[in-house]
mmCIF file of C-alpha atoms and ligand atoms in Angstrom:
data_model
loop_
_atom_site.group_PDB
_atom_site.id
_atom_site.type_symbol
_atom_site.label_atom_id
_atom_site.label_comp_id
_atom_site.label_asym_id
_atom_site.label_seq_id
_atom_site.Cartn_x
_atom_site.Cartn_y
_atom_site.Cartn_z
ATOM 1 C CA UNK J 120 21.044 -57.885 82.018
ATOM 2 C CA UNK J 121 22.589 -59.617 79.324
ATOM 3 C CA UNK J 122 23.682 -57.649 76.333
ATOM 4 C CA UNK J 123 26.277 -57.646 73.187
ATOM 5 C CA UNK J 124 28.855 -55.362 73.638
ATOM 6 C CA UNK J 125 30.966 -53.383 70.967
ATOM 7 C CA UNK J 126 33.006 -51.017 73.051
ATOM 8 C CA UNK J 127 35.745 -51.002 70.121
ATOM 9 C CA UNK J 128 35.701 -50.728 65.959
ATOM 10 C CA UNK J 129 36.151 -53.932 64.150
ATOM 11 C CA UNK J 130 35.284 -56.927 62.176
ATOM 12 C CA UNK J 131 32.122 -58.947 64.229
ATOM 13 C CA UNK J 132 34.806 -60.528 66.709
ATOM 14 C CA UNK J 133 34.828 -57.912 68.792
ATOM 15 C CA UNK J 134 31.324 -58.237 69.650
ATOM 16 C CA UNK J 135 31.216 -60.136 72.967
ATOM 17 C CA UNK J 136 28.337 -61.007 75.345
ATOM 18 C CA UNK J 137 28.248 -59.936 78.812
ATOM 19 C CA UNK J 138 26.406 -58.075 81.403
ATOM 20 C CA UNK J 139 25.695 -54.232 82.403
ATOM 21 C CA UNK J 140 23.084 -52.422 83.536
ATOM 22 C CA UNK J 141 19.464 -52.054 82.506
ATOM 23 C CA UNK J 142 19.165 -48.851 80.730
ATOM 24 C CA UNK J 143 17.370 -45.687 82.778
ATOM 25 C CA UNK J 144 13.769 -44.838 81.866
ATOM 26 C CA UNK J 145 13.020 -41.219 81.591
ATOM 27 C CA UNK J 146 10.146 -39.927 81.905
ATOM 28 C CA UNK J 147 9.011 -40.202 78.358
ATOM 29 C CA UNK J 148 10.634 -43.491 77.886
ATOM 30 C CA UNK J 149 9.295 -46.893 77.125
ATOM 31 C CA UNK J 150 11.543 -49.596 78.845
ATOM 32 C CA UNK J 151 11.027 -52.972 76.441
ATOM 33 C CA UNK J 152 11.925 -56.706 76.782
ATOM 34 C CA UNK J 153 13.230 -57.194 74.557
ATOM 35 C CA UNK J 154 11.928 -60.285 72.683
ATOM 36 C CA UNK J 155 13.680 -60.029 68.944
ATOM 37 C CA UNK J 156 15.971 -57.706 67.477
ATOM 38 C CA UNK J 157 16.903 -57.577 63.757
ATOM 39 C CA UNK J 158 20.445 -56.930 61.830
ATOM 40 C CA UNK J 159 20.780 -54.443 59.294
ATOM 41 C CA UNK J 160 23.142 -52.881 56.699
ATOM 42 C CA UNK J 161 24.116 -50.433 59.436
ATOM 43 C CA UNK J 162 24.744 -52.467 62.484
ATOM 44 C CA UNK J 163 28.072 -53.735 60.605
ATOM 45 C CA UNK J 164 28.689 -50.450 59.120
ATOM 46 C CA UNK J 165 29.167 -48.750 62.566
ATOM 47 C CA UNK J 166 30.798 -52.102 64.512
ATOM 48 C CA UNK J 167 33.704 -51.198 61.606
ATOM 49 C CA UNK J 168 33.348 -47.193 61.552
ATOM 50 C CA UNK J 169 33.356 -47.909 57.976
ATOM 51 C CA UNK J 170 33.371 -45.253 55.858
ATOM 52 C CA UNK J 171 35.409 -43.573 58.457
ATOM 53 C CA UNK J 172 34.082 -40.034 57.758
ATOM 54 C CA UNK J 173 30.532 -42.059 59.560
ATOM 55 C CA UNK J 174 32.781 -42.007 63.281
ATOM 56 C CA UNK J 175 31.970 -38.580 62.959
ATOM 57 C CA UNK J 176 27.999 -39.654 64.127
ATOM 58 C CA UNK J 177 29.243 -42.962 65.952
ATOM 59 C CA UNK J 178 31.944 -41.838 68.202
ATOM 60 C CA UNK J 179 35.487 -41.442 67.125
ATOM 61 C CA UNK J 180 37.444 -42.865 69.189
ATOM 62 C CA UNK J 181 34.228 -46.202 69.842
ATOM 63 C CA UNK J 182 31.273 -46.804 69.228
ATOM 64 C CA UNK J 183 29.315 -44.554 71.055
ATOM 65 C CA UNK J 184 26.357 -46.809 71.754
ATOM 66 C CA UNK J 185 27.509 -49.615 73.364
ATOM 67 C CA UNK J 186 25.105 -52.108 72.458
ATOM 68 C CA UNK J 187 23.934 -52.511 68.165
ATOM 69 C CA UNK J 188 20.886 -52.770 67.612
ATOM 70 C CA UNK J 189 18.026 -50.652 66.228
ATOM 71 C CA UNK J 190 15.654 -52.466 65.601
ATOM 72 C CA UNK J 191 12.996 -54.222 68.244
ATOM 73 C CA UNK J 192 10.120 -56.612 68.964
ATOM 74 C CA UNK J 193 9.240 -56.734 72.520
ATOM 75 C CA UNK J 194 7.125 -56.458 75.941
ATOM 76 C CA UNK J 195 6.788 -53.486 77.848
ATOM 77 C CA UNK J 196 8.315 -53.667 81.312
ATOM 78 C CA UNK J 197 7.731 -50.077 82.762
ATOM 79 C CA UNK J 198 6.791 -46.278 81.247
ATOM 80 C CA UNK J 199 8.334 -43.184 82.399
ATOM 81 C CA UNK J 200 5.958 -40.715 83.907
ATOM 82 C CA UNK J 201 4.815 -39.028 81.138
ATOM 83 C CA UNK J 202 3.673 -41.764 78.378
ATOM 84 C CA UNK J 203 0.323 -42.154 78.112
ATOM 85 C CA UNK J 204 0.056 -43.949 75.150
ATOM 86 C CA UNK J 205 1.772 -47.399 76.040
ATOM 87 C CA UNK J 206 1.243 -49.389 79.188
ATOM 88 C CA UNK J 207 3.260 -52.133 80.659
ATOM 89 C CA UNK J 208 2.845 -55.593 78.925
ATOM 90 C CA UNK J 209 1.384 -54.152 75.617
ATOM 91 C CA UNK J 210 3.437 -55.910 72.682
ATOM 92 C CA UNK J 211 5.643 -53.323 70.597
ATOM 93 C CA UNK J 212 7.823 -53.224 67.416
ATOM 94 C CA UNK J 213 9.855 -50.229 66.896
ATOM 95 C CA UNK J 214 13.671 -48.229 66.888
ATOM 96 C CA UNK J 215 15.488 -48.182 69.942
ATOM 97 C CA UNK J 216 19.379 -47.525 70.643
ATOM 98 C CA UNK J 217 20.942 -50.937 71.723
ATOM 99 C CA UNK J 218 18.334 -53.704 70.929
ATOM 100 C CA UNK J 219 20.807 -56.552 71.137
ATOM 101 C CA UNK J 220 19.961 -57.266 74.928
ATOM 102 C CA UNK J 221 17.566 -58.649 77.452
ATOM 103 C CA UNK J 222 16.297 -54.836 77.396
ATOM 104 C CA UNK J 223 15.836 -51.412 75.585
ATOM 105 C CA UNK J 224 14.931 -47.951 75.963
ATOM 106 C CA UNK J 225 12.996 -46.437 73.551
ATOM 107 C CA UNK J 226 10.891 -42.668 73.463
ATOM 108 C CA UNK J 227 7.865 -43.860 73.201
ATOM 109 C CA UNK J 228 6.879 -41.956 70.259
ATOM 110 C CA UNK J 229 9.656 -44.560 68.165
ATOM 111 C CA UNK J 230 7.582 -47.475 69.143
ATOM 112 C CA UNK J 231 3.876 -48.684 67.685
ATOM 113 C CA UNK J 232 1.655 -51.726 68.756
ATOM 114 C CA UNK J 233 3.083 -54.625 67.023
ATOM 115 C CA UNK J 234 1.541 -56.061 63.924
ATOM 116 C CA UNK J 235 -1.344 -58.838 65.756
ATOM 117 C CA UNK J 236 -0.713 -61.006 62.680
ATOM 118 C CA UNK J 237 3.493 -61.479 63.341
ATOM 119 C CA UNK J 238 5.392 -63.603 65.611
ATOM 120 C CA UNK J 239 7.983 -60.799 67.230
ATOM 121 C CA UNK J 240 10.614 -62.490 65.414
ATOM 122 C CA UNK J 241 8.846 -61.235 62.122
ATOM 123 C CA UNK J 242 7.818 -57.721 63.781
ATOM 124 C CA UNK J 243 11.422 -57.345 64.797
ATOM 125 C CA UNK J 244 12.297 -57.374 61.193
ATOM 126 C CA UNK J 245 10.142 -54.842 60.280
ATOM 127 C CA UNK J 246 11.451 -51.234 61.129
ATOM 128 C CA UNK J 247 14.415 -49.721 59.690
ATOM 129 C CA UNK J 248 14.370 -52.188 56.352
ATOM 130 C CA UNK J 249 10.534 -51.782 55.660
ATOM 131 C CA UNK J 250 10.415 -47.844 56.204
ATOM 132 C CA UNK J 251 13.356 -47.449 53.597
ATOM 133 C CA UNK J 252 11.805 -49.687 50.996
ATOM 134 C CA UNK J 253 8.007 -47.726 51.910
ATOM 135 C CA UNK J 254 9.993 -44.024 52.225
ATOM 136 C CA UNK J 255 11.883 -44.707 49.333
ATOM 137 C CA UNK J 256 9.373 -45.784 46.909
ATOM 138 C CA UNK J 257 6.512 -43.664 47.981
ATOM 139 C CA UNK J 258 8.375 -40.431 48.902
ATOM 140 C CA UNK J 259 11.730 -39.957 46.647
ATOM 141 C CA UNK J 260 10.409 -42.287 44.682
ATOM 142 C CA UNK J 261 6.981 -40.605 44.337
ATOM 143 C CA UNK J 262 5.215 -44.127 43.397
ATOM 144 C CA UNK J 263 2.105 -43.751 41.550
ATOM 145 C CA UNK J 264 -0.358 -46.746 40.786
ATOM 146 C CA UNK J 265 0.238 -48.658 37.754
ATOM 147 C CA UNK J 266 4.087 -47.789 37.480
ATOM 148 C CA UNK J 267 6.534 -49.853 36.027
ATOM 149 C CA UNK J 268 9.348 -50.436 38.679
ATOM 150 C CA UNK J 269 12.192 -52.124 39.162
ATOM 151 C CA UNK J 270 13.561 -53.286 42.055
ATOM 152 C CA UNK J 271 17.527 -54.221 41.979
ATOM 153 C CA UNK J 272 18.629 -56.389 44.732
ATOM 154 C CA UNK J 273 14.786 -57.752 45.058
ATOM 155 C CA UNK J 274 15.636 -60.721 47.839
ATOM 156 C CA UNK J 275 17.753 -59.123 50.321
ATOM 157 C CA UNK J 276 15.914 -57.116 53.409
ATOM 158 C CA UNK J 277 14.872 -54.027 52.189
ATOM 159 C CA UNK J 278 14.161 -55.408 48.614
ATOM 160 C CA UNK J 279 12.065 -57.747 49.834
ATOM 161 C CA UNK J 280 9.845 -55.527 51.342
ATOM 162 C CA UNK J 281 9.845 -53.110 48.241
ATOM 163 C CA UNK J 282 8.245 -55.995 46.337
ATOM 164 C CA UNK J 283 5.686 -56.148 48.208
ATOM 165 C CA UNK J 284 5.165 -52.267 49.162
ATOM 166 C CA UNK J 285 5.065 -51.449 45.272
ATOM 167 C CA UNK J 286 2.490 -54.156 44.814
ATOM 168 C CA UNK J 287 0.847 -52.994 47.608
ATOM 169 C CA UNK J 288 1.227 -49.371 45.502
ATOM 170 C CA UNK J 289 -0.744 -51.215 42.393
ATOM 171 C CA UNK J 290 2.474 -51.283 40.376
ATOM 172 C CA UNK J 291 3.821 -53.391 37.863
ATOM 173 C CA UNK J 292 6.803 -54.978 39.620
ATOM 174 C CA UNK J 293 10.358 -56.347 38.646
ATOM 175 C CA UNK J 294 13.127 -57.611 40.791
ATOM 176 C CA UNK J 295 16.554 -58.442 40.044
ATOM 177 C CA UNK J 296 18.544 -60.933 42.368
ATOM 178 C CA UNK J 297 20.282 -63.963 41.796
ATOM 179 C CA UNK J 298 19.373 -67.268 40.058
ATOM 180 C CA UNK J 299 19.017 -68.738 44.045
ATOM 181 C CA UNK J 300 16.247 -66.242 44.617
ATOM 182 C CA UNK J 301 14.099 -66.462 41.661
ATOM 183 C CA UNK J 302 11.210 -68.615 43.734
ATOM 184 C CA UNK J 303 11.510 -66.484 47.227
ATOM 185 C CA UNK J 304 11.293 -62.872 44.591
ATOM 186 C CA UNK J 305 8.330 -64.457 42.983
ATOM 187 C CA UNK J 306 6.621 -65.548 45.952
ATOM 188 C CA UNK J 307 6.572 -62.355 47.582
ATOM 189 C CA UNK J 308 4.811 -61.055 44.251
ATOM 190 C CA UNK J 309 7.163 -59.805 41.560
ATOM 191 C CA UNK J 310 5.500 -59.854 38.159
ATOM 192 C CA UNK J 311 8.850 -60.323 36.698
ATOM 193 C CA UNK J 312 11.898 -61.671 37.803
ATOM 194 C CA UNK J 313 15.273 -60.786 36.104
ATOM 195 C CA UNK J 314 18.239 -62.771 37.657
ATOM 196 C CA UNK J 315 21.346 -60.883 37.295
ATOM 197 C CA UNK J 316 23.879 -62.809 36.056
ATOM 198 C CA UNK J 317 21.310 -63.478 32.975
ATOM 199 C CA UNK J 318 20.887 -61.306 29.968
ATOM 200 C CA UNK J 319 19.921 -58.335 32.551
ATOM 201 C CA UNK J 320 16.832 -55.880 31.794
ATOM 202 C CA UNK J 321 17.188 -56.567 27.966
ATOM 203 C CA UNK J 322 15.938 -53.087 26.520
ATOM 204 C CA UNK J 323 13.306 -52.817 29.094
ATOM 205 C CA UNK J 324 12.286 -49.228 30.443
ATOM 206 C CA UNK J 325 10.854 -48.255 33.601
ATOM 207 C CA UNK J 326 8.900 -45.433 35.542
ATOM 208 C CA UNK J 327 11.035 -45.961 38.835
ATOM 209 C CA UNK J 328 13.914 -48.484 39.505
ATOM 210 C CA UNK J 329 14.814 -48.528 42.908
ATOM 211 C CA UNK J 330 18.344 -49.825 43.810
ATOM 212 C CA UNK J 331 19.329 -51.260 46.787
ATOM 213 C CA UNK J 332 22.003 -53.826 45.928
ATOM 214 C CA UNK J 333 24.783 -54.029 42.914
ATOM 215 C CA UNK J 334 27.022 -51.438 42.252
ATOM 216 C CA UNK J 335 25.794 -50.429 38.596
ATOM 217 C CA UNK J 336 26.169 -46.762 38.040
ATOM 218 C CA UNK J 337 23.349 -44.146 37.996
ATOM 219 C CA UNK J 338 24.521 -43.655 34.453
ATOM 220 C CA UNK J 339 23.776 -47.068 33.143
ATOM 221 C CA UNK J 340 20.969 -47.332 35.194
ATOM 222 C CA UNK J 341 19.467 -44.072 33.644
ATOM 223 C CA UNK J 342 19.176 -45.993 30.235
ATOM 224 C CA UNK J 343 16.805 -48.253 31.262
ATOM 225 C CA UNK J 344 14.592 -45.197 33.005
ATOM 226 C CA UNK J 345 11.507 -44.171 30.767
ATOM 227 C CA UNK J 346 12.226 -40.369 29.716
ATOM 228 C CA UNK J 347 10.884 -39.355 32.990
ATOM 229 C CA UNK J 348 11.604 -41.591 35.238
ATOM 230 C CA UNK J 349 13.002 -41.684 38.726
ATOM 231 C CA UNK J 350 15.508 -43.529 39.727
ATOM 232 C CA UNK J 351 16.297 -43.831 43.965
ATOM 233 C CA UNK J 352 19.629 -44.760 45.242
ATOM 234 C CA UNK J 353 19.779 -46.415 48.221
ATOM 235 C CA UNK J 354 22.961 -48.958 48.088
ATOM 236 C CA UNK J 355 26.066 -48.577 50.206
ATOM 237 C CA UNK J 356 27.847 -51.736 49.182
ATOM 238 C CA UNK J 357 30.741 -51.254 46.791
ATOM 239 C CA UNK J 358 34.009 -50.002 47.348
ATOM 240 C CA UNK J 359 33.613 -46.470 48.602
ATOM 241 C CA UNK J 360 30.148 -46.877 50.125
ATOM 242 C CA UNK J 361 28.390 -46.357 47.448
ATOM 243 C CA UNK J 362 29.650 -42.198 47.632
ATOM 244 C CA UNK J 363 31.319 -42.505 43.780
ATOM 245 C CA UNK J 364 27.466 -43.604 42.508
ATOM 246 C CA UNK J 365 25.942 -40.374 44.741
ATOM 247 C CA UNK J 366 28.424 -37.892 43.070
ATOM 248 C CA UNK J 367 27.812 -39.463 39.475
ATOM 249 C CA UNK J 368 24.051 -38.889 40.519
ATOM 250 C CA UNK J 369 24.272 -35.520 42.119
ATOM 251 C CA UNK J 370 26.277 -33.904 39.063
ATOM 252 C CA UNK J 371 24.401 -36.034 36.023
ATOM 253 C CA UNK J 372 21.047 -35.356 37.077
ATOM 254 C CA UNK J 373 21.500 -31.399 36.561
ATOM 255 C CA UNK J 374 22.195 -32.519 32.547
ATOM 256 C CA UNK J 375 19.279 -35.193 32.295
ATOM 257 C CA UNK J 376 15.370 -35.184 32.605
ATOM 258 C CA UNK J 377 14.467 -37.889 34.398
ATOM 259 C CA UNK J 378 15.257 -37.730 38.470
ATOM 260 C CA UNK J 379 18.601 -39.764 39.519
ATOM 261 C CA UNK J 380 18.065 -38.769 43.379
ATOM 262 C CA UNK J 381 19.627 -40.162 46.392
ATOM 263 C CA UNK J 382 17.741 -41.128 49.173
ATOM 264 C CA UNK J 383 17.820 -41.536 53.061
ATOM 265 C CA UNK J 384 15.668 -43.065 55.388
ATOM 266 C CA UNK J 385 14.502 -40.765 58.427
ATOM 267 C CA UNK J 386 12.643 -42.324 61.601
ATOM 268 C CA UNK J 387 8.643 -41.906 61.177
ATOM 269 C CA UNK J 388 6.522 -42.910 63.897
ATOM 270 C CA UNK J 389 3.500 -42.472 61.069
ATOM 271 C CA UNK J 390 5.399 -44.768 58.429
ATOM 272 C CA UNK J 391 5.393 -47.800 61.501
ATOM 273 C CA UNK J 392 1.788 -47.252 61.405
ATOM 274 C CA UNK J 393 1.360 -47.462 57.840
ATOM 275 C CA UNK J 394 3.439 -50.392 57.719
ATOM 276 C CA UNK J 395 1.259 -51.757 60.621
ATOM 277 C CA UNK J 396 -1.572 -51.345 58.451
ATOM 278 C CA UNK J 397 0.025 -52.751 55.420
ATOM 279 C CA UNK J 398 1.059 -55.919 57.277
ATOM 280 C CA UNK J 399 -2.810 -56.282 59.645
ATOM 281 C CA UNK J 400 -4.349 -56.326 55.847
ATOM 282 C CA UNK J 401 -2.117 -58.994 54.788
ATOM 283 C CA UNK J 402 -0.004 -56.991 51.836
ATOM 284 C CA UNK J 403 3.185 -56.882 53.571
ATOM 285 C CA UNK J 404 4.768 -60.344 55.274
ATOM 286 C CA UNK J 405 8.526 -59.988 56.535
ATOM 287 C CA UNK J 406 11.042 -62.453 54.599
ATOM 288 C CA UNK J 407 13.249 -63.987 57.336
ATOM 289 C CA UNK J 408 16.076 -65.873 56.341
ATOM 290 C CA UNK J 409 17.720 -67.005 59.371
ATOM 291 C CA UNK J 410 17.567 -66.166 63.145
ATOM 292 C CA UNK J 411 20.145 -66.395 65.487
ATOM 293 C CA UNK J 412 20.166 -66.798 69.564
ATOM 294 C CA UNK J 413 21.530 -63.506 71.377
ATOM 295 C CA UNK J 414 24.828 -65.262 71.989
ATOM 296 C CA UNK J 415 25.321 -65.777 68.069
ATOM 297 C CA UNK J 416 24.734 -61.968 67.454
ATOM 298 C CA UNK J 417 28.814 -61.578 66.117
ATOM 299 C CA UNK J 418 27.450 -64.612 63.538
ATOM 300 C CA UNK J 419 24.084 -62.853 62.667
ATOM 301 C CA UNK J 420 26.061 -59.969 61.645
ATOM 302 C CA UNK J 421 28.753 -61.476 59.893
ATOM 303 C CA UNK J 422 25.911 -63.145 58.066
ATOM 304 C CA UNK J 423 24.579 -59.692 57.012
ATOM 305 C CA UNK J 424 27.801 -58.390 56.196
ATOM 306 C CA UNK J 425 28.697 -60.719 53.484
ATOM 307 C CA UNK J 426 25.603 -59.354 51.477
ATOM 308 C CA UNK J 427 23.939 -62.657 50.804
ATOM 309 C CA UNK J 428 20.865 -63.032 53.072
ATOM 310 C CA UNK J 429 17.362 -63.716 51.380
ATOM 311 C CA UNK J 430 14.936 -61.678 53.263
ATOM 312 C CA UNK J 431 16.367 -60.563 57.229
ATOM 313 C CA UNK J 432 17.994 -61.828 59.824
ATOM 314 C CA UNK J 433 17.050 -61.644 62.871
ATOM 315 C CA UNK J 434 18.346 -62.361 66.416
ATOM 316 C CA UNK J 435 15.982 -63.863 69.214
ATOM 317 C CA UNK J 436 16.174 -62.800 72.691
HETATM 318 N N1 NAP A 558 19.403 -45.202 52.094
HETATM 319 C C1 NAP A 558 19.039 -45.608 53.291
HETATM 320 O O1 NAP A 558 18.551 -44.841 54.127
HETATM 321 C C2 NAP A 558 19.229 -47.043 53.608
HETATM 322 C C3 NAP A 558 18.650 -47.616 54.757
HETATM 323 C C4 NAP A 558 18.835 -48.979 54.964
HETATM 324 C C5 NAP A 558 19.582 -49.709 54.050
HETATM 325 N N2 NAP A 558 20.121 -49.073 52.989
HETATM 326 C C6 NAP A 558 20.936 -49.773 52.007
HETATM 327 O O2 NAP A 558 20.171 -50.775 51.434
HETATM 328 C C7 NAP A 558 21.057 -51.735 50.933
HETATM 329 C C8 NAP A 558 20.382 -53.062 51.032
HETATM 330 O O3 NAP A 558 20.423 -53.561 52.318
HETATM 331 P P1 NAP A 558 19.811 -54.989 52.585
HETATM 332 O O4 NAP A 558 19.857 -55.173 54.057
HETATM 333 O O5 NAP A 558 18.533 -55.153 51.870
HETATM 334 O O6 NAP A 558 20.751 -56.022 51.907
HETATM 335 P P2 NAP A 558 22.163 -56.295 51.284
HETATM 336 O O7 NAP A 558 22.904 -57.172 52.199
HETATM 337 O O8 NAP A 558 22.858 -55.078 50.876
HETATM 338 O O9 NAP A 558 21.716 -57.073 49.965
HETATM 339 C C9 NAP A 558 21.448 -58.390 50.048
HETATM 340 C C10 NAP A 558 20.783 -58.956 48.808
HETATM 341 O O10 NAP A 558 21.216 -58.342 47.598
HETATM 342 C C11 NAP A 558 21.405 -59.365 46.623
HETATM 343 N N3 NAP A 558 22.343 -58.873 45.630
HETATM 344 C C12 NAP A 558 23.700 -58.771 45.729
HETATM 345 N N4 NAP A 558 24.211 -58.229 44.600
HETATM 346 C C13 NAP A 558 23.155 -57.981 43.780
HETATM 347 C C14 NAP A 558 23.015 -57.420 42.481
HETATM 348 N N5 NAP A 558 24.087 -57.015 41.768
HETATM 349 N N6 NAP A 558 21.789 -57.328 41.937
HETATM 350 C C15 NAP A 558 20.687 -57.718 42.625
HETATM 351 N N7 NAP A 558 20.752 -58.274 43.850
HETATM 352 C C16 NAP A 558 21.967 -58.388 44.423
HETATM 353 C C17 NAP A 558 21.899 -60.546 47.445
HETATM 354 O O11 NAP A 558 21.590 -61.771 46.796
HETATM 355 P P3 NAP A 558 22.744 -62.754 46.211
HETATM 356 O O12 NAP A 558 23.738 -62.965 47.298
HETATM 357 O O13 NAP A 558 21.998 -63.994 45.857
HETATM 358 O O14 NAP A 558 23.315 -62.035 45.059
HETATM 359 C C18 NAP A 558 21.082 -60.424 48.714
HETATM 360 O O15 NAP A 558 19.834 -61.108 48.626
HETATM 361 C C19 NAP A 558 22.376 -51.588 51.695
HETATM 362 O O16 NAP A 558 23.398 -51.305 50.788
HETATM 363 C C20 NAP A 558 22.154 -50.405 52.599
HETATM 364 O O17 NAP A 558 23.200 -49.477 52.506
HETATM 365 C C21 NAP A 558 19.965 -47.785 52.747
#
């Protein structure tokens, strides 16, 4: 089959296209065609082994999966043995190890029926990005109807499904992002918009801000938190990954009342349901900004890396 390869670190070059095998179906594996495939933060993360200390989980010497990808939109092919669940041509959208190809293995209990309302280019987009913006809201964020929440870094993938999860939620929503994205963060349903480079959040306070872009510090950040608010760190941009804003967290929020936590998506089959849900009632749509052929994956993640997409990218198959 055809697939993108990274079988060293480095900068998107090294991703070539070529052929290997199909990957093996176990028994309580789901083999998908794949159909779309979407970038995220991480897939240029671990092409670089960037922070280093992450090689530690990728492989140290390579990558240790040798085709990115997590996320997938896709056909069933074949079942192993034991799934019961999912039968051969049923339409999926899930996680998977090495998405970037004609096909990908998946347990089966990492994939759900796909959304009937979304093209698989816009289920594809769903996964990883929409289960942090829903885990980190709802869960370390413990959302609560009528909140006021702010959303830094409203337009890129996982912002722009926080938008619409917290409206979903019944909140009262902000989003910061740039001047370019004022019309996209509105349209998705922001009751406020604050473009960045403006006067900022002017004295406002809020129940929950929620950052996943910029590099401000928990500690500025914390003065625009009501006196018992919550504020959920989910950035890695900046020069040391984001680690200098989880230490500043870790140690300030022993000394403060409101909740400076630091979050971490984990894999739910449940959340893909709820998201499922969320998107069938017509709350949640994906945001895609551009999609790329499977050949173009090295540009798709370039794309990502430079931090600048509005909504997610995804790559078609
Ligand atoms: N914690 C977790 O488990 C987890 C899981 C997944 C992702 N993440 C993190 O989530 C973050 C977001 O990922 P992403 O894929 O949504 O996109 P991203 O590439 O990090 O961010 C893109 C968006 O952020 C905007 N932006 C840049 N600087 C900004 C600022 N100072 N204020 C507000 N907006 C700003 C960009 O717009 P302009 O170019 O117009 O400025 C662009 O639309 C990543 O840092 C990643 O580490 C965390």
């Amino acid at each position: 089959m055809k697939a993108i390869i990274q079988d060293r670190y480095g900068p998107p070059d090294v991703l070539t296209l070529g052929d290997i095998d199909p990957p093996t179906v176990g028994n309580d594996d789901v083999l998908v065609r794949v159909r779309a495939a979407s970038v995220n933060f991480g897939d240029w993360a671990i092409l670089r082994g960037r922070p280093v200390v992450l090689r530690l989980a990728t492989g140290l010497r390579r990558p240790k999966s040798l085709v990115p990808g997590v996320d997938v939109a896709g056909v069933v092919e074949a079942v192993g043995a034991d799934v019961a669940t999912i039968r051969p041509g049923d339409e999926v959208f899930g996680r998977t190890s090495g998405s970037f190809a004609e096909y990908a293995v998946s347990a089966s209990t990492r994939l759900a029926p796909k959304p009937a309302n979304l093209t698989f280019e816009q289920a594809a987009a769903v996964p990883l990005a929409a289960t942090t913006a829903l885990q980190g809201l709802r869960d370390q964020g413990r959302l609560e109807a009528g909140q006021r929440v702010l959303v830094i870094g409203a337009s890129g993938g996982v912002g722009s499904f926080a938008i619409q999860i917290a409206k979903a939620y019944k909140a009262e929503v902000t989003g910061v992002c740039s001047a370019r994205n004022v019309e996209l963060v509105r349209s998705i349903g922001a009751d406020e918009v604050i473009d960045y480079a403006g006067d900022g959040i002017n004295g406002q306070r809020f129940d929950l801000i929620f950052q996943v872009a910029g590099t401000s510090s928990p500690l500025a950040l914390r003065r625009a938190l009501t006196p018992t608010g919550t504020l959920v760190l989910s950035s890695g941009r900046g020069r040391l990954a984001g680690i200098d804003r989880i230490v500043t967290a870790r140690v300030a929020s022993a000394f403060v009342a409101q909740r400076l936590e630091v979050f971490l998506e984990h894999e739910s089959a449940a959340d893909l349901f709820v998201l499922k849900e969320l998107i069938e009632s017509g709350q949640i749509t994906p945001a895609i900004d551009r999609t790329y052929p499977l050949r173009d994956a090295a540009e798709a993640v370039r794309y990502v890396e430079a931090g600048h997409t509005s909504g997610k990218v995804v790559i078609t198959v």
